[in-house]
Amino acid sequence: MATDNQQRPWQDPTLPAGDRVAALLAEMTLEEKVAQLYAVWVGIDPNSDEVAPYQHDLADPSLDFASLARSGIGQLTRPFGTAPVDPAEGAKALARLQADIVAANRFAIPAVAHEECLTGFMTWRATIYPTPLAWAATFNPELVERMGRQIGQSMRSVGVHQGLAPVLDVARDPRWGRTEETLGEDPYLVATVGTGYVRGLESAGIVATLKHFVGYPASVGGRNMAPVSMGPRELADVLLPPFEMAIRDGGARSVMQSYNEIDGVPVCADERLLTHLLRDVWGFTGTVVSDYFGITFLEIQHQVAGSPGEAGALALAAGLDVELPTVRCFGEPLIAAIRAGQVDEALVDRAVTRVLAQKIELGLLDPDWSPMPPALRESGGAIDLDPPAGQEIARQLAEESVVLLANDGALPLRPDARIAVVGPLADDLHAMFGCYAFPSHMRYHYEDRPSELAAAIPSVLAALTAELPAAKLCHVPGGDVTSADPAAIEAAVRAAETSEVCVAVLGDRSGLFGRGTSGEGCDAEHLGLPGQQMELLRALLDTGTPVVLVLLAGRPYALGEVADRLAAVVQAFFPGQAGGAAVAGVLSGRLNPSGRLPVSVPRSPYAPPGGYLGPLLSHRTTVSSVDPTPLYPFGHGLSYTTFAWEEVSFEPAGGEVATDGEVTVSVRVRNTGDRAGVEVVQLYLHDPVAQVTRPQVRLVGYARVPLAAGEAKRVRLRMHADLTSFTGVEGKRIVEPGTLELRLGKSCVDTQHVGRVELVGPLRVVDHRRRLTTEVTIE
């Protein structure tokens, strides 16, 4: 960086950030300010729509980078995640690009480089972690925080500044293809696990971007980007709390607007959400970025704008700061609207102030900033995006996320058994990956390089072969995930008939925009297994050979038709590069399963979706012939050992708690089996009478308790009355006096102990500053 530039006030790290921004802003032209409000997507392929919706229509490869760089560039879109690139070579290329940007613009301002990081840094040769639905199944936010920190360190090592994760959408309809990206159907679980990830990513210096703000998972019919019809109470009590917690307790510095509209108003143009709630009420000071082409969709999908300039004006006025993934609305169209007096330039100043403040926070305007990562500043430097520490976290997450749903004694498998391993996913590496893992994202674009795109990981078949060397394994695919092939089913049946046990590995193949059975744009019409997989499963059960079902999936699938005939059911939600070994370890008994369901498993594929979090009339009633009761409830999961819950107490002993007070629930958990295991203690709240209808139960605390054989530990959950709050009749969040039940359970329906609490005192109005989490101690 030139010496004269170093003397400029905006590059003086001893000055307050606000002063630095003001000094810079005063020198900038309108074009230079607007240039900070959009990204440029270098290397985009306009002939493909695999990375973003409408990419083939909206990508513009003809953009003159050199011309754009003269005014500056706000962000660079996915320099690593768009194509296979060696990490070190990619870092060097990004450094050269940043050097060009700095040299081209008057103020030597670098760009923020952003990448996807939903299942790890989404680039070639990086650790591929389980999908978020699997994170949630661990009920272990501390482990997820470690993962977030590791991912952030990898991203920082190559010059990336911002990560587009986590997804804090609370799953409302599992037919939605992006269910795999969520942390489940309970807002408390989503909030606590998601906030853990945010803390980890931010602790590594990466700007965490919360997705998708807000309403996206509640689309009509579970269809991607479909309209949302939702009242303000459901929005406030179910969908917003995870974002509140991740901002306040996690320190998230960016929020991504969601594609959807709510009651006819697109979020991208909703000032009530993006400015009043997010900034004026919650006090958020970071940047709001658009989901890819989200501003353009105001024109071409929502039809509330007649041109790119009108769309840009609407979004800017609503409070959106940065257009991603490339410039279409915030460039010349917005400048023209300002010149014509149709848009107040003060709105540009407001947004660019936030963008520049974040760049200063990241150190990008400091005089000693260098585009070259430290590891490559000396000859021979190397970058490892899949280090041993990352591999270990991926292994632990995969192992803790596997859920044993049912077991009649068939598991663990006998070491010397004759086993038929069938199913389209038994020997499929891609069955381990969610849609935002690099091999899935790039799979169809680079089909000639499959071995280079996938990590060298074992499938379930390969891992089970290694796990049980004395067993006699016979493998027959039994067909594909989506196609129908009666001959393939017949071959699988023959294999099962000559075996002592059959392991059927079924589920999803994740992809994008219709190229998978799960993933973004891959929504389902019903919750039956895709393709002919249920036909295959029925045929295997008809052989009389015990069938162990292994599901590698991005959503829960209805199993009520066959549940009472299955010997065991193992659920894994795209468990990442260590997933094959984790599943095999559970099947062999080397691992004691400890995962719990973050989403309910339906009984019927046509049951109305909704999850467990609903008022009385959303559950089974005598006034409807449709029974929505799930087959396996939220929080359910079995173990190979047994646990006793003893010495339960609720304090204060009298049961009276002030509406601003606390209650402590205590239980001693004992492992009564002959092997180590993990129990997950779950605390649920039931509100028998309230001024508005309330969920029958909702999660308000949990504790993951590892125990050696015979060991006991005391678990204490201290819950503040704030966690009983809800949005009342007048639209305010209140803590209401009255009788409550606290239920300790192994799931939302498997209640072990119940305590009654009387909230006494005045009705309290609370806000986002309320207590958000239950304090847990284990001793």
PDB file of C-alpha atoms in Angstrom, residues 305-542:
ATOM      1  CA  ALA A 305     -41.066  -3.215  -8.649  1.00  0.00           C
ATOM      2  CA  GLY A 306     -41.108  -2.401 -12.329  1.00  0.00           C
ATOM      3  CA  SER A 307     -37.370  -2.178 -12.968  1.00  0.00           C
ATOM      4  CA  PRO A 308     -33.996  -3.002 -11.395  1.00  0.00           C
ATOM      5  CA  GLY A 309     -33.732   0.597 -10.208  1.00  0.00           C
ATOM      6  CA  GLU A 310     -37.115   0.463  -8.469  1.00  0.00           C
ATOM      7  CA  ALA A 311     -36.192  -2.859  -6.873  1.00  0.00           C
ATOM      8  CA  GLY A 312     -32.912  -1.422  -5.617  1.00  0.00           C
ATOM      9  CA  ALA A 313     -34.671   1.623  -4.209  1.00  0.00           C
ATOM     10  CA  LEU A 314     -37.213  -0.503  -2.340  1.00  0.00           C
ATOM     11  CA  ALA A 315     -34.559  -2.736  -0.798  1.00  0.00           C
ATOM     12  CA  LEU A 316     -32.287   0.136   0.168  1.00  0.00           C
ATOM     13  CA  ALA A 317     -35.132   2.029   1.822  1.00  0.00           C
ATOM     14  CA  ALA A 318     -36.165  -1.091   3.722  1.00  0.00           C
ATOM     15  CA  GLY A 319     -32.688  -1.375   5.241  1.00  0.00           C
ATOM     16  CA  LEU A 320     -30.786  -3.779   2.988  1.00  0.00           C
ATOM     17  CA  ASP A 321     -27.119  -2.825   2.642  1.00  0.00           C
ATOM     18  CA  VAL A 322     -25.375  -5.163   0.166  1.00  0.00           C
ATOM     19  CA  GLU A 323     -26.573  -6.764  -3.075  1.00  0.00           C
ATOM     20  CA  LEU A 324     -25.405 -10.352  -3.594  1.00  0.00           C
ATOM     21  CA  PRO A 325     -24.135 -12.207  -5.528  1.00  0.00           C
ATOM     22  CA  THR A 326     -23.424  -9.635  -8.235  1.00  0.00           C
ATOM     23  CA  VAL A 327     -24.513  -6.172  -9.253  1.00  0.00           C
ATOM     24  CA  ARG A 328     -27.817  -5.664 -11.061  1.00  0.00           C
ATOM     25  CA  CYS A 329     -29.950  -3.267  -9.013  1.00  0.00           C
ATOM     26  CA  PHE A 330     -27.513  -1.386  -6.748  1.00  0.00           C
ATOM     27  CA  GLY A 331     -25.224  -0.244  -9.572  1.00  0.00           C
ATOM     28  CA  GLU A 332     -26.117   2.068 -12.432  1.00  0.00           C
ATOM     29  CA  PRO A 333     -29.909   1.713 -11.968  1.00  0.00           C
ATOM     30  CA  LEU A 334     -29.683   2.954  -8.383  1.00  0.00           C
ATOM     31  CA  ILE A 335     -27.292   5.752  -9.300  1.00  0.00           C
ATOM     32  CA  ALA A 336     -29.655   6.897 -12.039  1.00  0.00           C
ATOM     33  CA  ALA A 337     -32.591   6.928  -9.613  1.00  0.00           C
ATOM     34  CA  ILE A 338     -30.607   9.062  -7.175  1.00  0.00           C
ATOM     35  CA  ARG A 339     -29.534  11.463  -9.918  1.00  0.00           C
ATOM     36  CA  ALA A 340     -33.183  11.776 -10.957  1.00  0.00           C
ATOM     37  CA  GLY A 341     -34.208  12.642  -7.396  1.00  0.00           C
ATOM     38  CA  GLN A 342     -36.208   9.442  -6.953  1.00  0.00           C
ATOM     39  CA  VAL A 343     -34.005   8.060  -4.157  1.00  0.00           C
ATOM     40  CA  ASP A 344     -32.463   9.983  -1.266  1.00  0.00           C
ATOM     41  CA  GLU A 345     -28.665   9.718  -1.294  1.00  0.00           C
ATOM     42  CA  ALA A 346     -28.821   9.638   2.510  1.00  0.00           C
ATOM     43  CA  LEU A 347     -30.020   6.038   2.221  1.00  0.00           C
ATOM     44  CA  VAL A 348     -26.800   5.180   0.367  1.00  0.00           C
ATOM     45  CA  ASP A 349     -24.774   6.935   3.063  1.00  0.00           C
ATOM     46  CA  ARG A 350     -26.580   4.924   5.738  1.00  0.00           C
ATOM     47  CA  ALA A 351     -25.761   1.620   4.060  1.00  0.00           C
ATOM     48  CA  VAL A 352     -22.186   2.422   3.087  1.00  0.00           C
ATOM     49  CA  THR A 353     -21.468   3.605   6.633  1.00  0.00           C
ATOM     50  CA  ARG A 354     -22.341   0.134   7.892  1.00  0.00           C
ATOM     51  CA  VAL A 355     -20.283  -1.550   5.173  1.00  0.00           C
ATOM     52  CA  LEU A 356     -17.196   0.588   5.794  1.00  0.00           C
ATOM     53  CA  ALA A 357     -17.492   0.188   9.560  1.00  0.00           C
ATOM     54  CA  GLN A 358     -17.405  -3.561   9.103  1.00  0.00           C
ATOM     55  CA  LYS A 359     -14.385  -3.357   6.816  1.00  0.00           C
ATOM     56  CA  ILE A 360     -12.593  -1.302   9.457  1.00  0.00           C
ATOM     57  CA  GLU A 361     -13.609  -3.860  12.073  1.00  0.00           C
ATOM     58  CA  LEU A 362     -12.070  -6.588   9.897  1.00  0.00           C
ATOM     59  CA  GLY A 363      -8.821  -4.608   9.635  1.00  0.00           C
ATOM     60  CA  LEU A 364      -9.154  -4.119   5.885  1.00  0.00           C
ATOM     61  CA  LEU A 365      -8.360  -0.389   6.058  1.00  0.00           C
ATOM     62  CA  ASP A 366      -5.402  -0.665   8.416  1.00  0.00           C
ATOM     63  CA  PRO A 367      -2.037   0.389   6.959  1.00  0.00           C
ATOM     64  CA  ASP A 368      -0.479  -3.006   7.663  1.00  0.00           C
ATOM     65  CA  TRP A 369      -3.222  -5.002   5.934  1.00  0.00           C
ATOM     66  CA  SER A 370      -1.908  -7.469   3.390  1.00  0.00           C
ATOM     67  CA  PRO A 371      -3.972  -9.450   0.850  1.00  0.00           C
ATOM     68  CA  MET A 372      -1.675 -12.462   1.191  1.00  0.00           C
ATOM     69  CA  PRO A 373      -2.594 -14.865   4.022  1.00  0.00           C
ATOM     70  CA  PRO A 374       0.150 -15.225   6.668  1.00  0.00           C
ATOM     71  CA  ALA A 375       0.762 -18.896   5.824  1.00  0.00           C
ATOM     72  CA  LEU A 376       1.770 -17.980   2.268  1.00  0.00           C
ATOM     73  CA  ARG A 377       3.867 -14.901   2.897  1.00  0.00           C
ATOM     74  CA  GLU A 378       7.018 -16.998   2.959  1.00  0.00           C
ATOM     75  CA  SER A 379       8.250 -19.471   0.387  1.00  0.00           C
ATOM     76  CA  GLY A 380       7.081 -23.010   1.045  1.00  0.00           C
ATOM     77  CA  GLY A 381       4.028 -22.010   3.050  1.00  0.00           C
ATOM     78  CA  ALA A 382       1.116 -24.429   2.931  1.00  0.00           C
ATOM     79  CA  ILE A 383      -2.586 -24.413   3.672  1.00  0.00           C
ATOM     80  CA  ASP A 384      -4.517 -27.404   5.017  1.00  0.00           C
ATOM     81  CA  LEU A 385      -8.301 -27.040   4.951  1.00  0.00           C
ATOM     82  CA  ASP A 386      -8.860 -30.561   6.292  1.00  0.00           C
ATOM     83  CA  PRO A 387      -6.504 -30.631   9.291  1.00  0.00           C
ATOM     84  CA  PRO A 388      -6.552 -33.349  11.972  1.00  0.00           C
ATOM     85  CA  ALA A 389      -8.480 -31.046  14.317  1.00  0.00           C
ATOM     86  CA  GLY A 390     -11.240 -30.618  11.730  1.00  0.00           C
ATOM     87  CA  GLN A 391     -11.355 -34.333  10.992  1.00  0.00           C
ATOM     88  CA  GLU A 392     -11.708 -35.066  14.706  1.00  0.00           C
ATOM     89  CA  ILE A 393     -14.601 -32.632  15.130  1.00  0.00           C
ATOM     90  CA  ALA A 394     -16.302 -34.051  12.025  1.00  0.00           C
ATOM     91  CA  ARG A 395     -15.941 -37.551  13.472  1.00  0.00           C
ATOM     92  CA  GLN A 396     -17.340 -36.569  16.856  1.00  0.00           C
ATOM     93  CA  LEU A 397     -20.262 -34.680  15.348  1.00  0.00           C
ATOM     94  CA  ALA A 398     -21.134 -37.568  13.057  1.00  0.00           C
ATOM     95  CA  GLU A 399     -20.988 -40.085  15.894  1.00  0.00           C
ATOM     96  CA  GLU A 400     -23.080 -37.994  18.285  1.00  0.00           C
ATOM     97  CA  SER A 401     -25.691 -37.226  15.626  1.00  0.00           C
ATOM     98  CA  VAL A 402     -26.740 -40.770  14.726  1.00  0.00           C
ATOM     99  CA  VAL A 403     -30.187 -41.503  16.181  1.00  0.00           C
ATOM    100  CA  LEU A 404     -31.348 -45.018  17.064  1.00  0.00           C
ATOM    101  CA  LEU A 405     -35.109 -44.810  16.557  1.00  0.00           C
ATOM    102  CA  ALA A 406     -36.080 -48.423  17.199  1.00  0.00           C
ATOM    103  CA  ASN A 407     -34.395 -51.695  18.126  1.00  0.00           C
ATOM    104  CA  ASP A 408     -35.909 -55.074  18.931  1.00  0.00           C
ATOM    105  CA  GLY A 409     -32.505 -56.512  19.828  1.00  0.00           C
ATOM    106  CA  ALA A 410     -31.180 -56.854  16.273  1.00  0.00           C
ATOM    107  CA  LEU A 411     -28.524 -54.274  17.057  1.00  0.00           C
ATOM    108  CA  PRO A 412     -25.661 -54.388  17.641  1.00  0.00           C
ATOM    109  CA  LEU A 413     -25.008 -56.763  14.740  1.00  0.00           C
ATOM    110  CA  ARG A 414     -23.310 -60.045  15.554  1.00  0.00           C
ATOM    111  CA  PRO A 415     -19.633 -59.842  14.544  1.00  0.00           C
ATOM    112  CA  ASP A 416     -19.714 -63.025  12.439  1.00  0.00           C
ATOM    113  CA  ALA A 417     -23.211 -62.655  10.959  1.00  0.00           C
ATOM    114  CA  ARG A 418     -24.200 -63.177   7.338  1.00  0.00           C
ATOM    115  CA  ILE A 419     -25.388 -59.699   6.347  1.00  0.00           C
ATOM    116  CA  ALA A 420     -27.068 -58.487   3.180  1.00  0.00           C
ATOM    117  CA  VAL A 421     -26.237 -54.804   2.732  1.00  0.00           C
ATOM    118  CA  VAL A 422     -28.726 -53.411   0.235  1.00  0.00           C
ATOM    119  CA  GLY A 423     -30.156 -50.103  -0.861  1.00  0.00           C
ATOM    120  CA  PRO A 424     -29.123 -47.387  -3.311  1.00  0.00           C
ATOM    121  CA  LEU A 425     -27.161 -45.480  -0.667  1.00  0.00           C
ATOM    122  CA  ALA A 426     -25.214 -48.372   0.852  1.00  0.00           C
ATOM    123  CA  ASP A 427     -22.161 -47.707  -1.293  1.00  0.00           C
ATOM    124  CA  ASP A 428     -22.723 -44.061  -2.243  1.00  0.00           C
ATOM    125  CA  LEU A 429     -20.306 -41.437  -0.916  1.00  0.00           C
ATOM    126  CA  HIS A 430     -22.674 -38.628  -1.868  1.00  0.00           C
ATOM    127  CA  ALA A 431     -25.219 -40.028   0.588  1.00  0.00           C
ATOM    128  CA  MET A 432     -23.102 -38.421   3.321  1.00  0.00           C
ATOM    129  CA  PHE A 433     -23.352 -34.871   1.982  1.00  0.00           C
ATOM    130  CA  GLY A 434     -25.947 -32.118   2.214  1.00  0.00           C
ATOM    131  CA  CYS A 435     -26.649 -29.776  -0.671  1.00  0.00           C
ATOM    132  CA  TYR A 436     -24.182 -27.161   0.596  1.00  0.00           C
ATOM    133  CA  ALA A 437     -21.261 -29.570   0.734  1.00  0.00           C
ATOM    134  CA  PHE A 438     -18.868 -28.850  -2.112  1.00  0.00           C
ATOM    135  CA  PRO A 439     -19.252 -32.249  -3.853  1.00  0.00           C
ATOM    136  CA  SER A 440     -23.053 -31.860  -3.891  1.00  0.00           C
ATOM    137  CA  HIS A 441     -22.961 -28.234  -4.988  1.00  0.00           C
ATOM    138  CA  MET A 442     -20.588 -28.914  -7.863  1.00  0.00           C
ATOM    139  CA  ARG A 443     -21.543 -32.511  -8.601  1.00  0.00           C
ATOM    140  CA  TYR A 444     -23.355 -32.098 -11.908  1.00  0.00           C
ATOM    141  CA  HIS A 445     -21.081 -29.366 -13.181  1.00  0.00           C
ATOM    142  CA  TYR A 446     -17.947 -31.482 -12.784  1.00  0.00           C
ATOM    143  CA  GLU A 447     -19.205 -35.024 -13.357  1.00  0.00           C
ATOM    144  CA  ASP A 448     -15.959 -35.949 -15.099  1.00  0.00           C
ATOM    145  CA  ARG A 449     -14.020 -35.339 -11.872  1.00  0.00           C
ATOM    146  CA  PRO A 450     -15.965 -37.205  -9.165  1.00  0.00           C
ATOM    147  CA  SER A 451     -12.931 -38.581  -7.351  1.00  0.00           C
ATOM    148  CA  GLU A 452     -11.495 -35.085  -7.045  1.00  0.00           C
ATOM    149  CA  LEU A 453     -14.683 -33.549  -5.687  1.00  0.00           C
ATOM    150  CA  ALA A 454     -15.439 -36.049  -2.938  1.00  0.00           C
ATOM    151  CA  ALA A 455     -13.258 -36.539   0.096  1.00  0.00           C
ATOM    152  CA  ALA A 456     -11.678 -39.985   0.410  1.00  0.00           C
ATOM    153  CA  ILE A 457     -14.255 -41.303   2.850  1.00  0.00           C
ATOM    154  CA  PRO A 458     -15.861 -44.699   3.319  1.00  0.00           C
ATOM    155  CA  SER A 459     -19.456 -45.442   2.394  1.00  0.00           C
ATOM    156  CA  VAL A 460     -21.623 -47.336   4.872  1.00  0.00           C
ATOM    157  CA  LEU A 461     -20.742 -50.553   3.049  1.00  0.00           C
ATOM    158  CA  ALA A 462     -16.994 -49.935   3.144  1.00  0.00           C
ATOM    159  CA  ALA A 463     -17.095 -48.835   6.772  1.00  0.00           C
ATOM    160  CA  LEU A 464     -19.188 -51.841   7.818  1.00  0.00           C
ATOM    161  CA  THR A 465     -16.825 -54.181   6.000  1.00  0.00           C
ATOM    162  CA  ALA A 466     -13.946 -52.745   8.004  1.00  0.00           C
ATOM    163  CA  GLU A 467     -16.004 -52.696  11.211  1.00  0.00           C
ATOM    164  CA  LEU A 468     -16.997 -56.383  11.048  1.00  0.00           C
ATOM    165  CA  PRO A 469     -14.084 -58.242   9.407  1.00  0.00           C
ATOM    166  CA  ALA A 470     -15.432 -61.657  10.455  1.00  0.00           C
ATOM    167  CA  ALA A 471     -18.892 -61.050   9.019  1.00  0.00           C
ATOM    168  CA  LYS A 472     -19.964 -62.293   5.590  1.00  0.00           C
ATOM    169  CA  LEU A 473     -21.317 -59.259   3.721  1.00  0.00           C
ATOM    170  CA  CYS A 474     -23.239 -59.410   0.469  1.00  0.00           C
ATOM    171  CA  HIS A 475     -23.973 -56.125  -1.300  1.00  0.00           C
ATOM    172  CA  VAL A 476     -26.834 -55.548  -3.754  1.00  0.00           C
ATOM    173  CA  PRO A 477     -27.934 -51.947  -4.549  1.00  0.00           C
ATOM    174  CA  GLY A 478     -31.604 -52.834  -5.070  1.00  0.00           C
ATOM    175  CA  GLY A 479     -32.115 -49.916  -7.443  1.00  0.00           C
ATOM    176  CA  ASP A 480     -31.594 -46.172  -7.475  1.00  0.00           C
ATOM    177  CA  VAL A 481     -32.930 -43.441  -5.182  1.00  0.00           C
ATOM    178  CA  THR A 482     -35.548 -42.284  -7.683  1.00  0.00           C
ATOM    179  CA  SER A 483     -35.827 -44.812 -10.518  1.00  0.00           C
ATOM    180  CA  ALA A 484     -38.000 -47.967 -10.683  1.00  0.00           C
ATOM    181  CA  ASP A 485     -36.293 -51.282 -11.446  1.00  0.00           C
ATOM    182  CA  PRO A 486     -38.179 -54.487 -10.465  1.00  0.00           C
ATOM    183  CA  ALA A 487     -35.173 -56.634 -11.390  1.00  0.00           C
ATOM    184  CA  ALA A 488     -33.000 -54.719  -8.953  1.00  0.00           C
ATOM    185  CA  ILE A 489     -35.503 -55.320  -6.165  1.00  0.00           C
ATOM    186  CA  GLU A 490     -35.592 -59.031  -6.968  1.00  0.00           C
ATOM    187  CA  ALA A 491     -31.800 -59.223  -6.697  1.00  0.00           C
ATOM    188  CA  ALA A 492     -31.903 -57.520  -3.301  1.00  0.00           C
ATOM    189  CA  VAL A 493     -34.602 -59.909  -2.120  1.00  0.00           C
ATOM    190  CA  ARG A 494     -32.476 -62.920  -3.089  1.00  0.00           C
ATOM    191  CA  ALA A 495     -29.570 -61.498  -1.096  1.00  0.00           C
ATOM    192  CA  ALA A 496     -31.775 -60.953   1.952  1.00  0.00           C
ATOM    193  CA  GLU A 497     -33.225 -64.456   1.770  1.00  0.00           C
ATOM    194  CA  THR A 498     -29.790 -66.042   2.091  1.00  0.00           C
ATOM    195  CA  SER A 499     -28.659 -63.787   4.962  1.00  0.00           C
ATOM    196  CA  GLU A 500     -29.254 -63.730   8.708  1.00  0.00           C
ATOM    197  CA  VAL A 501     -29.940 -60.004   8.728  1.00  0.00           C
ATOM    198  CA  CYS A 502     -30.486 -57.344   6.091  1.00  0.00           C
ATOM    199  CA  VAL A 503     -29.192 -53.785   6.446  1.00  0.00           C
ATOM    200  CA  ALA A 504     -31.190 -51.558   4.092  1.00  0.00           C
ATOM    201  CA  VAL A 505     -29.559 -48.168   3.476  1.00  0.00           C
ATOM    202  CA  LEU A 506     -32.176 -45.814   2.039  1.00  0.00           C
ATOM    203  CA  GLY A 507     -33.004 -42.116   1.953  1.00  0.00           C
ATOM    204  CA  ASP A 508     -32.112 -39.050  -0.077  1.00  0.00           C
ATOM    205  CA  ARG A 509     -29.634 -37.801  -2.587  1.00  0.00           C
ATOM    206  CA  SER A 510     -29.102 -34.133  -1.881  1.00  0.00           C
ATOM    207  CA  GLY A 511     -28.907 -31.623  -4.698  1.00  0.00           C
ATOM    208  CA  LEU A 512     -30.013 -28.227  -5.915  1.00  0.00           C
ATOM    209  CA  PHE A 513     -33.082 -27.038  -7.818  1.00  0.00           C
ATOM    210  CA  GLY A 514     -34.643 -30.372  -8.658  1.00  0.00           C
ATOM    211  CA  ARG A 515     -31.416 -32.318  -9.080  1.00  0.00           C
ATOM    212  CA  GLY A 516     -31.909 -34.176  -5.818  1.00  0.00           C
ATOM    213  CA  THR A 517     -34.620 -35.463  -3.539  1.00  0.00           C
ATOM    214  CA  SER A 518     -33.536 -33.084  -0.756  1.00  0.00           C
ATOM    215  CA  GLY A 519     -31.870 -29.700  -0.783  1.00  0.00           C
ATOM    216  CA  GLU A 520     -32.570 -26.189  -2.011  1.00  0.00           C
ATOM    217  CA  GLY A 521     -35.370 -26.273  -4.563  1.00  0.00           C
ATOM    218  CA  CYS A 522     -35.871 -30.034  -4.052  1.00  0.00           C
ATOM    219  CA  ASP A 523     -39.223 -30.021  -2.284  1.00  0.00           C
ATOM    220  CA  ALA A 524     -41.418 -33.097  -1.798  1.00  0.00           C
ATOM    221  CA  GLU A 525     -45.084 -33.629  -2.561  1.00  0.00           C
ATOM    222  CA  HIS A 526     -45.388 -36.016   0.387  1.00  0.00           C
ATOM    223  CA  LEU A 527     -43.230 -37.621   3.049  1.00  0.00           C
ATOM    224  CA  GLY A 528     -42.978 -41.101   1.580  1.00  0.00           C
ATOM    225  CA  LEU A 529     -39.514 -42.390   0.715  1.00  0.00           C
ATOM    226  CA  PRO A 530     -38.432 -41.195  -2.751  1.00  0.00           C
ATOM    227  CA  GLY A 531     -38.752 -43.429  -5.786  1.00  0.00           C
ATOM    228  CA  GLN A 532     -39.283 -47.160  -5.284  1.00  0.00           C
ATOM    229  CA  GLN A 533     -37.515 -47.339  -1.936  1.00  0.00           C
ATOM    230  CA  MET A 534     -40.633 -48.201   0.058  1.00  0.00           C
ATOM    231  CA  GLU A 535     -41.390 -50.982  -2.445  1.00  0.00           C
ATOM    232  CA  LEU A 536     -37.870 -52.290  -1.921  1.00  0.00           C
ATOM    233  CA  LEU A 537     -38.299 -52.123   1.849  1.00  0.00           C
ATOM    234  CA  ARG A 538     -41.620 -53.987   1.752  1.00  0.00           C
ATOM    235  CA  ALA A 539     -40.103 -56.715  -0.411  1.00  0.00           C
ATOM    236  CA  LEU A 540     -37.183 -57.124   1.976  1.00  0.00           C
ATOM    237  CA  LEU A 541     -39.539 -57.378   4.962  1.00  0.00           C
ATOM    238  CA  ASP A 542     -41.600 -60.014   3.158  1.00  0.00           C
TER     239      ASP A 542
END
